[in-house]
């Protein structure tokens, strides 16, 4: 399963790239606003340091406006993946951009029916928001399982990108289902490394090692 970073904070991306675990980046208008930077400069700065897909979201809601914004964002580089909302207009734009071999990430997906339409529109990625469904008392991971089953039935090339992750268990559940990608805020990446027994075990090993008075170097 690929891991994307869900942030527009270039400094945080730089730090986490050192882990060698990051396969791409997703942003959205809220994350750009939080970063405080200009969208074009921020996406360009991310593309300079990341090898994989970098999602940049359009903010127009009509077809003409979305296509015009997509042209500006795509010009930043070939790895820029245009993020469009899962609306009728968004899927019309998706179909046109994918016909031009521009990667498209269809975002704000909350149902399997919507995901089916996005695949038919040629989306490179579909982004179902698991955390926001969980917040409403639904089970976001059921949606991931349903979409993976439907896509498998028809051999759709669209990759299932689990979005709105809230905790490390979402990562494990997504991997068990066989989702293609999960996008994670930096805090969840850090949490994934952690286990109290790892910390406890390491502390005990180091204490015992100290008693020996030895040094490997
Ligand atoms: C990523 O593509 C989404 O925009 C993001 O994961 C949404 O996460 P949130 O529900 O925590 O805002």
Coordinates of C-alpha atoms and ligand atoms in Angstrom, one line a residue:
X1 CA 0.0 0.0 0.0
X2 CA 1.4 3.4 -0.9
X3 CA 1.5 6.1 1.7
X4 CA 0.9 9.7 0.8
X5 CA 1.4 12.7 3.1
X6 CA -1.8 14.7 3.7
X7 CA -0.3 18.2 4.3
X8 CA 0.8 21.4 2.5
X9 CA 3.5 22.1 5.0
X10 CA 6.7 21.9 3.0
X11 CA 9.0 21.7 6.1
X12 CA 7.0 18.7 7.5
X13 CA 7.2 17.0 4.1
X14 CA 11.0 17.5 4.0
X15 CA 11.4 15.9 7.4
X16 CA 9.2 12.9 6.7
X17 CA 10.8 12.3 3.2
X18 CA 13.9 11.2 5.2
X19 CA 11.9 8.1 6.3
X20 CA 11.8 6.8 2.8
X21 CA 8.1 5.9 3.4
X22 CA 6.4 8.6 1.4
X23 CA 5.1 7.9 -2.1
X24 CA 3.2 11.2 -2.8
X25 CA 1.4 14.1 -1.3
X26 CA -2.2 15.3 -1.1
X27 CA -3.3 18.8 -0.4
X28 CA -6.7 20.5 -0.3
X29 CA -7.8 24.1 0.0
X30 CA -8.0 23.9 3.8
X31 CA -4.5 22.5 4.0
X32 CA -3.2 25.3 1.7
X33 CA -4.9 27.9 3.9
X34 CA -3.3 26.3 7.0
X35 CA 0.1 26.4 5.4
X36 CA -0.3 30.2 4.8
X37 CA 1.4 30.0 1.4
X38 CA 0.4 30.7 -2.2
X39 CA -1.0 27.6 -3.8
X40 CA 1.1 27.7 -6.9
X41 CA 4.3 28.3 -5.0
X42 CA 3.5 25.7 -2.4
X43 CA 2.6 23.0 -5.0
X44 CA 5.8 23.8 -7.0
X45 CA 7.9 23.6 -3.8
X46 CA 6.4 20.2 -2.9
X47 CA 7.0 19.0 -6.5
X48 CA 10.6 20.0 -6.2
X49 CA 11.2 17.6 -3.3
X50 CA 8.7 14.7 -3.9
X51 CA 9.0 12.2 -6.6
X52 CA 5.4 10.8 -6.6
X53 CA 2.0 12.3 -7.4
X54 CA 1.1 15.7 -5.7
X55 CA -2.6 16.4 -5.5
X56 CA -3.6 20.1 -6.0
X57 CA -7.3 20.9 -5.7
X58 CA -9.4 23.2 -8.0
X59 CA -11.6 25.7 -6.3
X60 CA -14.0 26.6 -9.1
X61 CA -17.2 24.5 -9.2
X62 CA -18.2 25.0 -12.9
X63 CA -16.6 23.0 -15.7
X64 CA -15.0 25.9 -17.5
X65 CA -13.6 27.3 -14.3
X66 CA -12.2 24.0 -13.1
X67 CA -10.6 23.3 -16.5
X68 CA -9.0 26.7 -16.4
X69 CA -7.6 26.2 -12.9
X70 CA -6.5 22.6 -13.9
X71 CA -4.4 24.1 -16.7
X72 CA -2.6 26.4 -14.4
X73 CA -1.9 23.7 -11.8
X74 CA -0.9 21.1 -14.3
X75 CA 1.6 23.5 -15.8
X76 CA 3.6 23.3 -12.6
X77 CA 4.7 19.7 -13.5
X78 CA 3.6 16.3 -14.8
X79 CA 3.3 14.9 -11.3
X80 CA 0.6 17.3 -10.3
X81 CA -2.6 15.4 -9.9
X82 CA -5.7 17.6 -10.3
X83 CA -8.1 17.1 -7.4
X84 CA -11.8 17.7 -8.4
X85 CA -14.9 17.3 -6.2
X86 CA -17.2 14.4 -6.7
X87 CA -19.9 16.5 -8.4
X88 CA -21.4 16.1 -11.9
X89 CA -19.2 19.0 -13.1
X90 CA -16.2 17.5 -11.3
X91 CA -16.6 14.2 -13.1
X92 CA -17.1 15.9 -16.5
X93 CA -13.7 17.6 -15.8
X94 CA -12.2 14.3 -14.7
X95 CA -13.2 12.7 -18.0
X96 CA -11.6 15.5 -20.0
X97 CA -8.4 15.7 -18.1
X98 CA -7.9 11.9 -18.0
X99 CA -8.4 11.9 -21.8
X100 CA -5.4 14.3 -21.9
X101 CA -3.4 11.9 -19.7
X102 CA -3.5 14.3 -16.7
X103 CA -3.8 12.5 -13.4
X104 CA -7.0 13.2 -11.5
X105 CA -7.9 12.6 -7.9
X106 CA -11.7 12.7 -7.3
X107 CA -12.2 13.9 -3.8
X108 CA -15.1 14.1 -1.3
X109 CA -16.4 10.6 -2.0
X110 CA -18.8 9.3 0.5
X111 CA -20.6 6.5 -1.3
X112 CA -19.8 3.4 -3.5
X113 CA -22.1 4.7 -6.2
X114 CA -20.1 7.9 -6.4
X115 CA -16.9 5.9 -6.6
X116 CA -18.3 3.8 -9.5
X117 CA -19.0 7.0 -11.5
X118 CA -15.5 8.3 -10.7
X119 CA -13.9 5.2 -12.1
X120 CA -16.1 5.4 -15.2
X121 CA -14.9 9.0 -15.6
X122 CA -11.3 7.7 -15.7
X123 CA -10.1 9.0 -12.3
X124 CA -6.6 8.0 -11.4
X125 CA -7.5 8.1 -7.7
X126 CA -10.8 8.0 -5.8
X127 CA -10.6 9.6 -2.3
X128 CA -13.3 8.2 0.1
X129 CA -13.2 10.1 3.4
X130 CA -13.3 7.4 6.1
X131 CA -12.8 9.7 9.1
X132 CA -15.7 12.0 8.2
X133 CA -18.0 9.0 7.8
X134 CA -16.8 7.6 11.2
X135 CA -17.5 11.0 12.7
X136 CA -21.2 10.6 11.8
X137 CA -21.3 7.1 13.4
X138 CA -21.0 5.3 10.1
X139 CA -18.1 2.8 9.3
X140 CA -15.9 4.4 6.7
X141 CA -13.9 1.2 6.2
X142 CA -17.1 -0.6 5.0
X143 CA -17.1 2.0 2.1
X144 CA -13.5 1.2 1.3
X145 CA -14.3 -2.6 1.2
X146 CA -17.3 -2.0 -1.1
X147 CA -15.3 0.2 -3.5
X148 CA -12.4 -2.3 -3.7
X149 CA -14.9 -5.1 -4.5
X150 CA -16.7 -3.1 -7.2
X151 CA -13.4 -2.0 -8.8
X152 CA -12.2 -5.6 -8.8
X153 CA -15.3 -6.8 -10.5
X154 CA -14.7 -4.6 -13.5
X155 CA -10.9 -4.3 -13.4
X156 CA -11.1 -0.5 -13.1
X157 CA -7.6 1.1 -13.0
X158 CA -8.7 3.8 -10.6
X159 CA -6.7 3.5 -7.3
X160 CA -8.6 3.6 -4.0
X161 CA -6.9 6.4 -1.9
X162 CA -8.1 6.2 1.7
X163 CA -8.5 9.8 2.8
X164 CA -9.5 11.6 6.1
X165 CA -7.6 9.0 8.2
X166 CA -7.8 9.6 11.9
X167 CA -5.6 7.0 13.5
X168 CA -3.1 4.1 12.9
X169 CA -5.9 1.5 12.9
X170 CA -7.3 3.1 9.7
X171 CA -3.9 2.3 8.1
X172 CA -4.0 -1.4 9.2
X173 CA -7.7 -1.7 8.2
X174 CA -7.0 -0.1 4.8
X175 CA -4.1 -2.5 4.2
X176 CA -6.1 -5.6 5.2
X177 CA -8.8 -4.6 2.7
X178 CA -6.2 -4.1 0.0
X179 CA -6.7 -0.3 -0.6
X180 CA -4.0 1.0 -3.0
X181 CA -3.1 4.2 -1.1
X182 CA -3.7 5.9 2.2
X183 CA -3.0 9.6 2.8
X184 CA -1.9 10.5 6.3
X185 CA -1.3 13.6 8.3
X186 CA 2.3 13.7 9.7
X187 CA 1.0 12.9 13.2
X188 CA -0.4 9.5 12.1
X189 CA 2.9 8.6 10.4
X190 CA 4.7 9.3 13.7
X191 CA 2.2 7.3 15.6
X192 CA 2.6 4.3 13.3
X193 CA 6.2 3.8 14.4
X194 CA 5.2 3.7 18.1
X195 CA 4.4 0.8 20.4
X196 CA 4.9 0.9 24.2
X197 CA 6.4 -2.5 24.2
X198 CA 9.0 -1.3 21.7
X199 CA 10.0 1.6 24.0
X200 CA 10.0 -0.7 27.1
X201 CA 12.0 -3.4 25.4
X202 CA 14.6 -1.0 24.0
X203 CA 15.0 0.7 27.4
X204 CA 15.6 -2.7 29.0
X205 CA 18.1 -3.8 26.4
X206 CA 20.1 -0.6 26.7
X207 CA 20.1 -0.8 30.5
X208 CA 21.4 -4.4 30.4
X209 CA 24.0 -3.3 27.8
X210 CA 25.2 -0.6 30.0
X211 CA 26.0 -3.1 32.7
X212 CA 28.4 -5.0 30.4
X213 CA 30.6 -1.9 30.0
X214 CA 31.1 -2.9 26.4
X215 CA 31.1 -0.7 23.3
X216 CA 30.5 -1.9 19.7
X217 CA 32.7 0.8 18.2
Ligands
LIG1 C1 -7.2 14.3 1.4 O1 -7.1 14.2 0.2 C2 -8.4 14.9 2.1 O2 -8.6 16.2 1.7 C3 -8.1 14.8 3.6 O3 -7.6 13.5 3.9 C4 -9.4 15.2 4.4 O4 -9.1 14.9 5.8 P1 -10.0 15.6 7.0 O5 -11.3 14.9 6.9 O6 -9.2 15.2 8.2 O7 -10.1 17.0 6.7

